mmCIF file with all atom_site columns, C-alpha atoms and ligand atoms in Angstrom:
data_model
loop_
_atom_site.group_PDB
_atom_site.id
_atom_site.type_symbol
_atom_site.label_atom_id
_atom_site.label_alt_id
_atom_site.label_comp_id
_atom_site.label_asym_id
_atom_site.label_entity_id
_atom_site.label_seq_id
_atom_site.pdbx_PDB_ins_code
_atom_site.Cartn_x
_atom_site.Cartn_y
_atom_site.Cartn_z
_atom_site.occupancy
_atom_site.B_iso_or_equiv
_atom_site.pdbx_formal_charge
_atom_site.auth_seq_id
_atom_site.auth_comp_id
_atom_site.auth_asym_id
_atom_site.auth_atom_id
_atom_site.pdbx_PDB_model_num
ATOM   1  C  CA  . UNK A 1 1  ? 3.627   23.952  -23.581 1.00 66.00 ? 1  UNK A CA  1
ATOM   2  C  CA  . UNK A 1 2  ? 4.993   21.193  -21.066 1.00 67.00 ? 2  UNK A CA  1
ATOM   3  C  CA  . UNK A 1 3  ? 2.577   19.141  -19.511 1.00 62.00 ? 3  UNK A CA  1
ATOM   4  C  CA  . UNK A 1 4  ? 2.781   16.809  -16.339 1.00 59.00 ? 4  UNK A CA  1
ATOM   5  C  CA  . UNK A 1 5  ? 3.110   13.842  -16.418 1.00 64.00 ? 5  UNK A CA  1
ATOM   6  C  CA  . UNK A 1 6  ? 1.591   13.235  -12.891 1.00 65.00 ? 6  UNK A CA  1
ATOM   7  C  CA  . UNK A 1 7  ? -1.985  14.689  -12.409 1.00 67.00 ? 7  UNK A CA  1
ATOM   8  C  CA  . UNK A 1 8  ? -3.051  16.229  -9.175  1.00 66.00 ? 8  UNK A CA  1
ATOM   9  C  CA  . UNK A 1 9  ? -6.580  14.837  -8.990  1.00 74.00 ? 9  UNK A CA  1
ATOM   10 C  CA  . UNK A 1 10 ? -6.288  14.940  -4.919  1.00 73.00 ? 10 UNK A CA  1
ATOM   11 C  CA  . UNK A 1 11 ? -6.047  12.400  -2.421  1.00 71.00 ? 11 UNK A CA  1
ATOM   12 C  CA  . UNK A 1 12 ? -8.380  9.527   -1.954  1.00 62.00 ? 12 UNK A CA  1
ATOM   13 C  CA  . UNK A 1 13 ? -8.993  8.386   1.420   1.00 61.00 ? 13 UNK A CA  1
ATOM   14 C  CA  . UNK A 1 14 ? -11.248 5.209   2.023   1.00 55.00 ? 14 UNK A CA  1
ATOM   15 C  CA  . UNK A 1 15 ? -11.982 4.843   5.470   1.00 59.00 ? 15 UNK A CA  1
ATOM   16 C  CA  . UNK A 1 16 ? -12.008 0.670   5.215   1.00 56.00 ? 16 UNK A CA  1
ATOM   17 C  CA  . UNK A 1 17 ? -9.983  -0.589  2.109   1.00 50.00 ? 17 UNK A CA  1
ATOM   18 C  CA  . UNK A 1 18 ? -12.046 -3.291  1.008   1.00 59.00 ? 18 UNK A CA  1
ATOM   19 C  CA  . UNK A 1 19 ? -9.146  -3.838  -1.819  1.00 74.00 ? 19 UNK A CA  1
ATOM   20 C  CA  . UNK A 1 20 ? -5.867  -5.058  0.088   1.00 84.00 ? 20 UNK A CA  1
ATOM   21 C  CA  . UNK A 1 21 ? -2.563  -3.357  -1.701  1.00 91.00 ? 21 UNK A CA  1
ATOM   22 C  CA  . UNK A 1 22 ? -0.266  -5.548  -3.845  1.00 91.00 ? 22 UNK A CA  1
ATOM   23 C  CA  . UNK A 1 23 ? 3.046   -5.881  -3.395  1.00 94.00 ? 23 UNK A CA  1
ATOM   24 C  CA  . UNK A 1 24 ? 5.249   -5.168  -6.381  1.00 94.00 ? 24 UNK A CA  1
ATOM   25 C  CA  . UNK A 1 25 ? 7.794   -7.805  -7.110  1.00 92.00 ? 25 UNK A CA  1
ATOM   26 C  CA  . UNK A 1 26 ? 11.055  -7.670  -6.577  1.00 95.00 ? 26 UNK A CA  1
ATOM   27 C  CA  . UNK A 1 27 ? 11.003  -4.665  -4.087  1.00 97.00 ? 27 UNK A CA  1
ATOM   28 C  CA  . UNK A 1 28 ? 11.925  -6.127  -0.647  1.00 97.00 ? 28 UNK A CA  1
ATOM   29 C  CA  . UNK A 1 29 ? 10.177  -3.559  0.844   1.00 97.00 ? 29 UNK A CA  1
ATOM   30 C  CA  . UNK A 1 30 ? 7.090   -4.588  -0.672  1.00 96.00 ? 30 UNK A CA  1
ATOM   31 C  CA  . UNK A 1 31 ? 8.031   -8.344  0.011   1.00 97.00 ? 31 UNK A CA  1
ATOM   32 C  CA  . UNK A 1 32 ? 8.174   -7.494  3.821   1.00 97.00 ? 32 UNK A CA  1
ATOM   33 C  CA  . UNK A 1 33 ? 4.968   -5.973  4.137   1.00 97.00 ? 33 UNK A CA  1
ATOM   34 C  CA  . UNK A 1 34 ? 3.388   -8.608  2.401   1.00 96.00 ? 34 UNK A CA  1
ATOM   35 C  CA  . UNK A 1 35 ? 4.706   -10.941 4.712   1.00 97.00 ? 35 UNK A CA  1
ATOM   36 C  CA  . UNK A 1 36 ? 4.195   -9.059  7.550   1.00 97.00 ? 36 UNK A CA  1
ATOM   37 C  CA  . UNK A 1 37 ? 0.640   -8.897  6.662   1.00 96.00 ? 37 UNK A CA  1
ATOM   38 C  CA  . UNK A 1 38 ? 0.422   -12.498 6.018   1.00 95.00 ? 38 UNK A CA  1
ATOM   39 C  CA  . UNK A 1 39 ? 1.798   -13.651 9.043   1.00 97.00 ? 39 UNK A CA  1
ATOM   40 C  CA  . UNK A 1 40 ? -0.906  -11.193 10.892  1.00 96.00 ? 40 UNK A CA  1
ATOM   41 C  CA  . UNK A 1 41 ? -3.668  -12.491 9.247   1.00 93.00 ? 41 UNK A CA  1
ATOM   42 C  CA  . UNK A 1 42 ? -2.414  -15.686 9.663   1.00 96.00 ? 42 UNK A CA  1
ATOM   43 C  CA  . UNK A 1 43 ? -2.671  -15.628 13.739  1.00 97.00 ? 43 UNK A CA  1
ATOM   44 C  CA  . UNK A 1 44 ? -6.214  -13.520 13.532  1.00 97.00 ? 44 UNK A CA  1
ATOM   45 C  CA  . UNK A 1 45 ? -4.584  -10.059 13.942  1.00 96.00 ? 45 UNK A CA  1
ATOM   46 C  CA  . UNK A 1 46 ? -6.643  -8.254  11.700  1.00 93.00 ? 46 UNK A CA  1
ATOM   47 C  CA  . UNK A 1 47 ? -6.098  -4.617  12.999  1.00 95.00 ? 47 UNK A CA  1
ATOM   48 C  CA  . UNK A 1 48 ? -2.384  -5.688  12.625  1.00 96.00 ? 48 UNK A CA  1
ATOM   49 C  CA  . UNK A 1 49 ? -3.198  -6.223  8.826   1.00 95.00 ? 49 UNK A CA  1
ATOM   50 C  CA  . UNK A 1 50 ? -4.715  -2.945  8.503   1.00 94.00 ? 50 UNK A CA  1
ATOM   51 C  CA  . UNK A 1 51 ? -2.214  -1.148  9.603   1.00 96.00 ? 51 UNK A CA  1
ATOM   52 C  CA  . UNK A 1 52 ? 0.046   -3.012  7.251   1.00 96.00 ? 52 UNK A CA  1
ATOM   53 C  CA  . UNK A 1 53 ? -1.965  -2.774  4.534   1.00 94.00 ? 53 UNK A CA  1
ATOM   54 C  CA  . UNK A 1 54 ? -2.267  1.127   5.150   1.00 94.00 ? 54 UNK A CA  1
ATOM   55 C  CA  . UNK A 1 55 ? 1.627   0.856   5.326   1.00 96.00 ? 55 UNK A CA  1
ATOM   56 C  CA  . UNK A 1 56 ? 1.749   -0.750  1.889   1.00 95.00 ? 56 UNK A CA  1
ATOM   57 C  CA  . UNK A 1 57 ? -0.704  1.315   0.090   1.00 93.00 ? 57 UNK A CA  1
ATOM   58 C  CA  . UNK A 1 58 ? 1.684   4.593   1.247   1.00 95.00 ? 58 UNK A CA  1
ATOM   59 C  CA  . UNK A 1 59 ? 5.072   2.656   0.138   1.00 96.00 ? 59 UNK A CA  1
ATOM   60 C  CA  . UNK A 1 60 ? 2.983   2.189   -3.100  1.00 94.00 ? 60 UNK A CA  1
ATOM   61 C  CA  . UNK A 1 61 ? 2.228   6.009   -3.517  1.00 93.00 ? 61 UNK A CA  1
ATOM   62 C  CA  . UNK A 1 62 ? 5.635   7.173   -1.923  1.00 95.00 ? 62 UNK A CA  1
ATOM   63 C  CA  . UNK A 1 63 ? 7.974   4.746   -3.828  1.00 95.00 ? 63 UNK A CA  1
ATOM   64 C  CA  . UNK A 1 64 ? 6.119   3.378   -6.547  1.00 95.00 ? 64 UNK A CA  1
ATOM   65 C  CA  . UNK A 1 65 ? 4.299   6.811   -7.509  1.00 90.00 ? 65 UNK A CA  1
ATOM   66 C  CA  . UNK A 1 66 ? 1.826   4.378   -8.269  1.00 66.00 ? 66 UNK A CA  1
ATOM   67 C  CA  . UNK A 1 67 ? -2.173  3.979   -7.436  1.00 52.00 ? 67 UNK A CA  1
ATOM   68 C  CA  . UNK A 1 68 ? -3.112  0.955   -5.233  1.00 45.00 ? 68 UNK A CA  1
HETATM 69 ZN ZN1 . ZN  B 2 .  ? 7.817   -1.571  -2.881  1.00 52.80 ? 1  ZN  B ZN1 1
#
């Protein structure tokens, strides 16, 4: 019997991320969010970072296939 390798344990949804999302190396993708996140924290745009961070976290899911 095959068995897959990704489990379907459902979707978690946190209404405020307390955790932010890390960026994995070497993807540029990652590397712009994280400095697009940066720069809005940076000048006090904190709604701005959450909506990057949410960005992130699905770029980690979608591309990564990854947890946050
Ligand atoms: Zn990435």
């Amino acid at each position: 019997m095959r068995t897959s390798a990704s489990t379907q344990s459902g979707p978690v949804y946190l209404p405020l991320p307390s955790v932010q999302p890390e960026p994995v190396s070497g993807c540029r993708h990652c590397l712009e969010l994280a400095v697009r996140r940066t720069n809005a924290v940076s000048s006090g745009d904190h709604s701005k970072a959450t909506d990057v961070n949410v960005a992130l976290r699905a770029h980690l899911r979608e591309v990564h296939g990854g947890e946050e």
